[in-house]
Coordinates of C-alpha atoms and ligand atoms in Angstrom, one line a residue:
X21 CA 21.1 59.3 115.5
X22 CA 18.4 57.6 113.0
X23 CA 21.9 57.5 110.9
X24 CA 23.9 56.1 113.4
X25 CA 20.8 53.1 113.5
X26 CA 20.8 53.0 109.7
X27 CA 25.0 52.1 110.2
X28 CA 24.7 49.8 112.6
X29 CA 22.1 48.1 110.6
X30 CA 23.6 48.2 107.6
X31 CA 27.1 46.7 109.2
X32 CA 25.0 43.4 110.5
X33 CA 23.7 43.3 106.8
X34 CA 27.5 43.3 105.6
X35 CA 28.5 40.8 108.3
X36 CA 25.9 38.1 106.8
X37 CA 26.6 38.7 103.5
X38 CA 30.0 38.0 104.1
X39 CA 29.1 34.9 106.0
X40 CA 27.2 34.1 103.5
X41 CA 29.6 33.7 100.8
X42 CA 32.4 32.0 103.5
X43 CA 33.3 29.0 104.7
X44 CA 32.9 28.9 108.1
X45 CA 35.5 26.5 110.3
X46 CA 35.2 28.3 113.8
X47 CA 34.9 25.2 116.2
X48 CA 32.8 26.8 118.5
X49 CA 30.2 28.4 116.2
X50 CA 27.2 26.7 114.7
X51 CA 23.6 27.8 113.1
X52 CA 20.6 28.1 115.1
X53 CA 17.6 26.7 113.5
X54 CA 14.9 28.9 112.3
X55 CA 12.0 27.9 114.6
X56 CA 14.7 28.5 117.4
X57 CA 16.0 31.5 115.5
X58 CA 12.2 32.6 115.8
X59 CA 11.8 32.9 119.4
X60 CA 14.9 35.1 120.0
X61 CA 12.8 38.1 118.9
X62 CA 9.5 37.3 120.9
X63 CA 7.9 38.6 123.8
X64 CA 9.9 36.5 126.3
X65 CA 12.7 38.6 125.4
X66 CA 11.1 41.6 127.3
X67 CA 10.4 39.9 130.4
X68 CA 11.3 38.9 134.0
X69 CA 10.9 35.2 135.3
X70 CA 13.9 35.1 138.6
X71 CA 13.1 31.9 140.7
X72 CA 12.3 28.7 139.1
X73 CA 8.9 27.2 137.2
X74 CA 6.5 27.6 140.0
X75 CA 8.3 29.5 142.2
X76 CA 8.6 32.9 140.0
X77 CA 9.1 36.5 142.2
X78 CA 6.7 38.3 139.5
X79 CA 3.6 37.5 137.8
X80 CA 2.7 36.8 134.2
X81 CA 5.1 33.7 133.8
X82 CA 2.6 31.0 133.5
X83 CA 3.9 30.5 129.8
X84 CA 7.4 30.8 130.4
X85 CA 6.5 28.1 133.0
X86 CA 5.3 25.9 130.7
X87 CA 8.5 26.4 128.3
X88 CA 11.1 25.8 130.8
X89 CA 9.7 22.9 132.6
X90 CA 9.6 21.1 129.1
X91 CA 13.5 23.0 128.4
X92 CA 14.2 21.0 131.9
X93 CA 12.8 17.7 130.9
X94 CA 13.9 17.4 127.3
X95 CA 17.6 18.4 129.1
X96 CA 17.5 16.0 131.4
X97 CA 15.9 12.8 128.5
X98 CA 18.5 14.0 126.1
X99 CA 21.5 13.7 128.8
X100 CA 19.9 10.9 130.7
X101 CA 20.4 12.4 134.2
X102 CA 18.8 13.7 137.2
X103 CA 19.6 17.4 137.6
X104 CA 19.1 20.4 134.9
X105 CA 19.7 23.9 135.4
X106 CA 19.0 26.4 132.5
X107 CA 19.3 29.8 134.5
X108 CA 23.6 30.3 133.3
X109 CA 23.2 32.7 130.5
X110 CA 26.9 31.4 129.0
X111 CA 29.5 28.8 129.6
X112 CA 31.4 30.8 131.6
X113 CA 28.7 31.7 133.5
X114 CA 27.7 28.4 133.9
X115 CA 31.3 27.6 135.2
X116 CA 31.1 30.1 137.6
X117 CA 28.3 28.9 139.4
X118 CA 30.1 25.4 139.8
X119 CA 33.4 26.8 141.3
X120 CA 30.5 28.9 143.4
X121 CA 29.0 25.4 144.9
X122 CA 31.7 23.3 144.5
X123 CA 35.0 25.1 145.6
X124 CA 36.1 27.8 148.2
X125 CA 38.6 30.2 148.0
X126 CA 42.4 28.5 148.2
X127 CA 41.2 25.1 146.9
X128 CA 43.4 23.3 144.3
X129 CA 41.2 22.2 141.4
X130 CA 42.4 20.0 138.8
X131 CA 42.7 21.2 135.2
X132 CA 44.6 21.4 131.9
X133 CA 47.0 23.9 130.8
X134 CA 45.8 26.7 128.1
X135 CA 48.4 25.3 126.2
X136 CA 46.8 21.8 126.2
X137 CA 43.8 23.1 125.2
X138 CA 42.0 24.3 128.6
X139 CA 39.5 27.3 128.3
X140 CA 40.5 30.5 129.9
X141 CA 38.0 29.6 132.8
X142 CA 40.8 28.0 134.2
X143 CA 43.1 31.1 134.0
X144 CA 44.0 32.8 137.0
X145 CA 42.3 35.8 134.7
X146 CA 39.7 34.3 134.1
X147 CA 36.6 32.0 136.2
X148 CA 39.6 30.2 138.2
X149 CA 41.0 33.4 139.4
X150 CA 37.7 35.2 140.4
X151 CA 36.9 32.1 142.6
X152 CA 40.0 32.2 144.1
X153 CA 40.9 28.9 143.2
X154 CA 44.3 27.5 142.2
X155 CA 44.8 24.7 139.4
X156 CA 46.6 21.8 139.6
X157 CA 47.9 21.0 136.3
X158 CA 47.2 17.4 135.2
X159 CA 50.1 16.0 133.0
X160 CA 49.5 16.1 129.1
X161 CA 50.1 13.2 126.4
X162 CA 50.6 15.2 123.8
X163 CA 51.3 12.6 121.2
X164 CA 47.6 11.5 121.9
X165 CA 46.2 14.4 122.0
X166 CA 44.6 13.9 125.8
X167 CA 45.7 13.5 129.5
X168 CA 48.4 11.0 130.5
X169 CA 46.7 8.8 132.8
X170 CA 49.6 7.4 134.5
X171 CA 51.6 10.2 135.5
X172 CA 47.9 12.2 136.1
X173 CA 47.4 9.7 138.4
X174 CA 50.3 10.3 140.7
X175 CA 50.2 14.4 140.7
X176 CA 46.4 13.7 142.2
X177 CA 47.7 11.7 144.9
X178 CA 50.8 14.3 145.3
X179 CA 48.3 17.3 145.3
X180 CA 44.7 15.7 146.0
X181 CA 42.2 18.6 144.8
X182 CA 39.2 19.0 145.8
X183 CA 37.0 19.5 142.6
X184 CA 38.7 17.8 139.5
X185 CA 37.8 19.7 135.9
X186 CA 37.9 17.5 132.6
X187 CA 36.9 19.8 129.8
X188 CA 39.1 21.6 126.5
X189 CA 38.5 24.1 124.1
X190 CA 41.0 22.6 121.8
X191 CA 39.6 19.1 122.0
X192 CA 40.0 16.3 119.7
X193 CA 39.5 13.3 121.9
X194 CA 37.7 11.9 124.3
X195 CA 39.2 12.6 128.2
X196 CA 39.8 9.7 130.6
X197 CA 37.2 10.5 132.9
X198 CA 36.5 6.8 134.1
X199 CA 40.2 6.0 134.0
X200 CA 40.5 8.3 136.5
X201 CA 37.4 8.1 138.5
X202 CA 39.1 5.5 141.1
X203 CA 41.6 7.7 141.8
X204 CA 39.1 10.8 142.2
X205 CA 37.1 8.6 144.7
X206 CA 40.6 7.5 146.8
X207 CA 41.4 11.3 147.2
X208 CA 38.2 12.3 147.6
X209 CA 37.8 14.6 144.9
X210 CA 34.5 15.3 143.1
X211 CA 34.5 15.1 138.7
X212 CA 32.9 18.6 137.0
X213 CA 33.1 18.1 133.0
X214 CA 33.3 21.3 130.9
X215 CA 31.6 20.1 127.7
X216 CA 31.3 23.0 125.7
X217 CA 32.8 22.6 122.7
X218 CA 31.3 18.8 123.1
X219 CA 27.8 19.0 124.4
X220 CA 26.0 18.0 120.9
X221 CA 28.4 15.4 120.6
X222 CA 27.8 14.1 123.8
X223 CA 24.2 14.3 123.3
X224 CA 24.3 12.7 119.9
X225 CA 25.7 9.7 121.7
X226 CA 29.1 10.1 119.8
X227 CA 31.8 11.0 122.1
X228 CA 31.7 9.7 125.9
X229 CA 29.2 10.3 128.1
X230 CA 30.6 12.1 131.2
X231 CA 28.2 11.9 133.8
X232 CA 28.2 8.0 133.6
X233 CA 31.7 8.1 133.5
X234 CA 31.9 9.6 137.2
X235 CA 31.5 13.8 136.9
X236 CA 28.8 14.7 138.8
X237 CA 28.1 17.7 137.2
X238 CA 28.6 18.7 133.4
X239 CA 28.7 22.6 132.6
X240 CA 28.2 24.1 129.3
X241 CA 27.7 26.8 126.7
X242 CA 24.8 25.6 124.0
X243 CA 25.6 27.0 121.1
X244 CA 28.5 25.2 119.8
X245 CA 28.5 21.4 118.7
X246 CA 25.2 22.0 120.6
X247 CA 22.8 24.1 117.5
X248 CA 21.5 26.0 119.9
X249 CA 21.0 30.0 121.0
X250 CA 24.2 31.3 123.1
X251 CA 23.1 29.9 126.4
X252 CA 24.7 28.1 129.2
X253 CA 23.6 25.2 131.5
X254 CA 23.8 23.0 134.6
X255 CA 23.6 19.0 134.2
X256 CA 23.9 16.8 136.9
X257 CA 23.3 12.8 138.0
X258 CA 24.3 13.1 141.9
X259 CA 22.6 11.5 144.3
X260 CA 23.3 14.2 147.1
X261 CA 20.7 16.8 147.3
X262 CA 22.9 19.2 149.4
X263 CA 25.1 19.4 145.8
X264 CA 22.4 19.8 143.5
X265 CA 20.7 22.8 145.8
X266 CA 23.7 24.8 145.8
X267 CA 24.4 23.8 142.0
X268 CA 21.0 25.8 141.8
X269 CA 21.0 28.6 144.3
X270 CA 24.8 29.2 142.9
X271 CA 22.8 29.5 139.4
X272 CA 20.4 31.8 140.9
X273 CA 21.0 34.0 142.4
X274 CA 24.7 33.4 142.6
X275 CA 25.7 34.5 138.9
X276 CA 22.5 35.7 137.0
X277 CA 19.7 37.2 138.2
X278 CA 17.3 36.9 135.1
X279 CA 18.0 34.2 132.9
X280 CA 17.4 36.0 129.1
X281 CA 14.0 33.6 128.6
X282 CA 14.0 34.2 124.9
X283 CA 17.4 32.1 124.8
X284 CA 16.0 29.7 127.2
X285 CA 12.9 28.9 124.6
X286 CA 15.0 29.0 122.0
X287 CA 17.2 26.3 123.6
X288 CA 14.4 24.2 124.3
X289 CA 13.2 23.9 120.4
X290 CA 17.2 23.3 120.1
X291 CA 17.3 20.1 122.7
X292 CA 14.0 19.0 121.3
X293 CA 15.5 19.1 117.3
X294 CA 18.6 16.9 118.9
X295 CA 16.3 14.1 120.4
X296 CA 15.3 14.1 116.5
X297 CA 18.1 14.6 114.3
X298 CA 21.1 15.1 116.8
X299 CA 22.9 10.9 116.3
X300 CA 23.1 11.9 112.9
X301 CA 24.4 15.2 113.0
X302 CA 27.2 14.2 115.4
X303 CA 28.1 11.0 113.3
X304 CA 28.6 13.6 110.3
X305 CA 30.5 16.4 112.0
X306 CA 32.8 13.6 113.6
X307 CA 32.6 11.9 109.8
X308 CA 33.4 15.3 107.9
X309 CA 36.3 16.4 110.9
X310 CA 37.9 12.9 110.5
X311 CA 37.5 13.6 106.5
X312 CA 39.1 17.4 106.4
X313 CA 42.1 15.5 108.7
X314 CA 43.1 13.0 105.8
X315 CA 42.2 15.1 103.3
X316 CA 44.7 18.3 104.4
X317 CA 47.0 15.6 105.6
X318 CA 47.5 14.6 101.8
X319 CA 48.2 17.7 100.6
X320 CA 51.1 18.4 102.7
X321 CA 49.5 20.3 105.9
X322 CA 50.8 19.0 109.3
X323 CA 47.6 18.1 111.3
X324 CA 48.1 17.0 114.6
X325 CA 46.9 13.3 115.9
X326 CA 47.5 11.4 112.8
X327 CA 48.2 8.3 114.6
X328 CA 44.9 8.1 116.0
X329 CA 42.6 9.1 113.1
X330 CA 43.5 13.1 113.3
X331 CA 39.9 13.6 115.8
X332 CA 37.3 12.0 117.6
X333 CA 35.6 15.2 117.7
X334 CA 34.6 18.0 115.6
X335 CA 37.7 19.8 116.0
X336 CA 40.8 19.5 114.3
X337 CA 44.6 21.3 115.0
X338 CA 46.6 22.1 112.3
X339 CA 50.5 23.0 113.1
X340 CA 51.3 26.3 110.3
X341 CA 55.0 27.1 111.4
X342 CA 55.3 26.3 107.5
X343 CA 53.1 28.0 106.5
X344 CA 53.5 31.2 108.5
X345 CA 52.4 30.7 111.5
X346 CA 48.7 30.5 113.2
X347 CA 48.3 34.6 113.4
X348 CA 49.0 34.8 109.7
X349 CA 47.6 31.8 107.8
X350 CA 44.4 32.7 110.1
X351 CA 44.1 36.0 108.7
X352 CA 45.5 34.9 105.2
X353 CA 42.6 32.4 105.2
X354 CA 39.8 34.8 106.2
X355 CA 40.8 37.2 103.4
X356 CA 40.2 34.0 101.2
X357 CA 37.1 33.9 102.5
X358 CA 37.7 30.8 104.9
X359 CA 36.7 31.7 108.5
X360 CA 39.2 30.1 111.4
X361 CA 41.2 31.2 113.8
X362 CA 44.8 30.9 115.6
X363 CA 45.3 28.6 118.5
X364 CA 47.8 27.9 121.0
X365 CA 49.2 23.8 120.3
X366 CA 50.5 21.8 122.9
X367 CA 54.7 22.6 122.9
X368 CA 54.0 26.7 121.8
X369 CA 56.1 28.7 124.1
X370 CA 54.7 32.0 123.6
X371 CA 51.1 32.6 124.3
X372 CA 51.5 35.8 121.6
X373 CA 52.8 33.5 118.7
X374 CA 50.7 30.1 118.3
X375 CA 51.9 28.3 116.2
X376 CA 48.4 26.6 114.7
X377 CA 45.0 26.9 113.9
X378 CA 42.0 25.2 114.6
X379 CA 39.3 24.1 112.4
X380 CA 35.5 22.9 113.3
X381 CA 33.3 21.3 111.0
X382 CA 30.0 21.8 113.2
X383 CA 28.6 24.6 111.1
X384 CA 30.0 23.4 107.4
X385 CA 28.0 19.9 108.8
X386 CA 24.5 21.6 109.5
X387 CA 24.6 23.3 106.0
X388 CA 24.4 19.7 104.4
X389 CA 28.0 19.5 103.6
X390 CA 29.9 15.8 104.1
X391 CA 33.1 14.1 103.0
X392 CA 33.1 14.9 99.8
X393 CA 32.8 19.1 100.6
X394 CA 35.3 18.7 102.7
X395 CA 38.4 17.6 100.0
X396 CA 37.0 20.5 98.2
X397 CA 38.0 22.8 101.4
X398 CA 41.4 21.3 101.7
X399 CA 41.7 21.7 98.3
X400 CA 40.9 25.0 98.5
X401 CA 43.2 25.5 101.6
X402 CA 45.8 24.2 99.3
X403 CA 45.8 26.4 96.5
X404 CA 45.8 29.4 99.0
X405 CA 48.8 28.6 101.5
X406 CA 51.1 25.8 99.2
X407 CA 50.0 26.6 95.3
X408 CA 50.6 30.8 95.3
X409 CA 46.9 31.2 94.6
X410 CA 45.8 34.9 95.4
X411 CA 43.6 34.9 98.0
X412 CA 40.7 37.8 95.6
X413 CA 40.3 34.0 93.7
X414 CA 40.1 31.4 96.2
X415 CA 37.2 33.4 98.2
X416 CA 35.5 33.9 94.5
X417 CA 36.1 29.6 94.8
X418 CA 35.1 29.6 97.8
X419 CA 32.0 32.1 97.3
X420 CA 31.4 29.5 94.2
X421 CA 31.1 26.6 96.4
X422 CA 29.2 27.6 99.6
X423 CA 26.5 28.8 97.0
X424 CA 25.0 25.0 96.7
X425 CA 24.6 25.4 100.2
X426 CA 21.8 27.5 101.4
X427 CA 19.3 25.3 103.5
X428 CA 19.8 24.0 107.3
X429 CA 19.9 20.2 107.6
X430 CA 19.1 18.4 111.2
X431 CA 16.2 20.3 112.3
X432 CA 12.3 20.9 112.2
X433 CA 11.6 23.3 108.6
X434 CA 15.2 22.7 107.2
X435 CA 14.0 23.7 104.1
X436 CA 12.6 26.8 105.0
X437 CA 15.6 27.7 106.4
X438 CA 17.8 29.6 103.3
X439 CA 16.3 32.9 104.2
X440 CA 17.1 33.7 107.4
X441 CA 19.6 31.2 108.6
X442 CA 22.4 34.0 108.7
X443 CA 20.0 36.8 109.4
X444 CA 17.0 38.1 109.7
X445 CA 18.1 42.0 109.0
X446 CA 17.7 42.5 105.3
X447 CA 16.4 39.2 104.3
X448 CA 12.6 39.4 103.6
X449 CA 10.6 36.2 103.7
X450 CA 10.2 34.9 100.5
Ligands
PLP7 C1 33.6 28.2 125.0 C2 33.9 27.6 126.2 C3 33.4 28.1 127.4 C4 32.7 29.4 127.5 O1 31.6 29.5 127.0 P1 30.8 30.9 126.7 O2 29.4 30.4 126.4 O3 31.5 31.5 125.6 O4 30.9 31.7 127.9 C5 33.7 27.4 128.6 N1 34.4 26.3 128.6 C6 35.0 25.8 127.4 C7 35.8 24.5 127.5 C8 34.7 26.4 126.2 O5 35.3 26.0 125.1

């Protein structure tokens, strides 16, 4: 077996390497910084804390007490609300434990379609389905990239859900959240925001700011506009009490029963580094998304939105018919050493054949890289899908470029960061 161990270490060494010398353009992935990187692999990875600060079922968690009470208040100062919860151990997760306290079996919840842009939470395979809940779809603008207000507004007095979800995996502008918020309050429907894919955005002050909009409870994942470990978690401004205890009793012990404590220190250096450098950050990532948009735009590539500025986010959608479709330039690209991936566009009609992909500047962003990087990608995107370039040369381009970029910006130590920002397997300290 020591063999087997030597493989599986030596694969994760591979992995980084290659990350290493890639562009990375996943939306949904970012860096963790190192002093959060750090606590992954301490003691509070090998321990129990159920229950909440305080309130623990076994001893020795005075420390872990100390970290999430501050985890709680820096979560609840960075999203100005009332209500924190850092017990999901994903987005999902986290999503579970809303459709646990805020929905029954048989209710309609409002949603977007997958092919809008909706997660698979609100598949019937997926979070959706295990609740027992059915969606009601809300009607899609797809010139604007976002929900159509006016003919959303009628379907929610046709089929008045209960719980109303505004939240996108493919998601390029802001959702009408207080446009609809009159109409939630005449049916009697409560607002949940899914801001995943948002969160640091959100937090940077950059994108809209749900829970003032009229959601009483925002659920996400941490780890992807949001540089923080792969986490979940609970935010909420209500003023009902009766919510925000079964918000927490569906956290635990609804869907977890520990909450991986290691993640939840790490998350709390992560919240703390966004009260410092997180406007910033999210005015870049917007900047360099909005900046890869015009940029691919001018060299032929048929990115969605371009009425509107391409994004508002960190996300952009790319149509590829042209180019060979979203299965094929994805894999194309990541041969050429730039990492993306397929995606569904609003108008695809098989779920097997998008017909786009989707690129995140998040990542590209906290390795220092702004505007000007980001004609160098399209460039490079260029050669490899309109000029005939063979791929072997644009990732030894691509391998060229990412080299000038081997230090974390937007967090505490940046500097310090080149050595194990990827990995810590196989990189000594310097
Ligand atoms: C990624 C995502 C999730 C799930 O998050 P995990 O942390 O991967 O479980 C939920 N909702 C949306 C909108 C997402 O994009």
């Amino acid at each position: 077996m020591a063999q087997t161990v030597e493989r599986i270490r030596d694969a994760v060494r591979r992995h980084s390497t290659r990350f290493e010398h890639a562009i990375p353009l996943i939306a949904s992935e970012n860096l963790l910084s190192p002093y959060a990187k750090e606590l992954l692999v301490s003691d509070f990875h090998s321990r129990y804390a159920e229950g909440l600060p305080g309130e623990r079922y076994y001893e020795g968690n005075e420390q872990v007490d100390e970290v999430e009470t501050l985890c709680l208040d820096l979560a609840k100062r960075l999203f100005r609300c009332s209500f924190a919860d850092v017990r999901p151990i994903s987005g999902t997760v986290a999503n579970l434990a809303v459709l646990k306290a805020m929905a029954e079996p048989g209710d309609l919840v409002g949603t977007c379609r997958l092919a809008d842009g909706a997660h698979i939470s609100s598949a019937s395979f997926g979070a959706f389905g295990l609740r027992g809940v059915k969606p009601a779809y809300y009607a899609w603008d797809s010139e604007r990239m976002t929900i159509d207000v006016a003919r959303t507004k009628e379907i929610l007095h046709e089929m008045r859900p209960k719980l109303c979800l505004f939240g996108l995996s493919l998601f390029l502008f802001p959702l009408p959240v207080r446009e609809l918020s009159a109409t939630l309050e005449e049916i009697g429907a409560r607002g949940w925001y899914d801001g995943a894919h948002v969160l640091g955005l959100i937090a940077g002050g950059e994108f809209q700011d749900p829970l003032h909009e009229g959601c009483v409870v925002l659920s996400a994942s941490t780890h992807k506009t949001l540089p923080g470990p792969q986490h979940g978690i609970l935010l909420g401004n209500s003023e009902d009490p009766e919510l925000t205890n079964r918000l927490a009793s569906a956290a635990f012990p609804g869907v977890t029963s520990n909450h991986h404590l290691h993640s939840m220190a790490a998350l709390a250096v992560s919240l703390a580094e966004h009260l410092a450098f997180g406007r910033g950050y999210a005015r870049q990532v917007i900047a360099n998304a909005k900046a890869l948009g015009a940029a691919l735009h001018e060299r032929g590539f048929d990115v969605l939105g371009e009425k509107l500025g391409f994004t508002a986010s960190h996300t952009l959608a790319v149509r590829v018919t042209r180019e060979g479709g979203g299965e094929e330039v994805a894999r194309r690209l990541a041969h050429a050493g730039i990492i993306a991936n397929k995606n569904l566009l609003p108008g695809d009609t098989s779920p097997k054949r998008p017909g786009g992909i989707r690129l995140g500047t998040p990542e590209v962003t906290r390795l220092g890289m702004t505007e000007r990087e980001m004609v160098r990608i399209a460039e490079l995107m260029d050669d490899l899908l309109h000029r005939g370039k063979a791929p072997e040369s644009v990732a030894a381009d691509a391998s060229a470029f990412k080299s000038g970029f081997t230090g974390l910006r937007y967090c505490f130590a940046a500097g310090e960061a080149a050595y194990r920002y990827y990995d810590l397997v196989g990189h000594p300290p310097p």
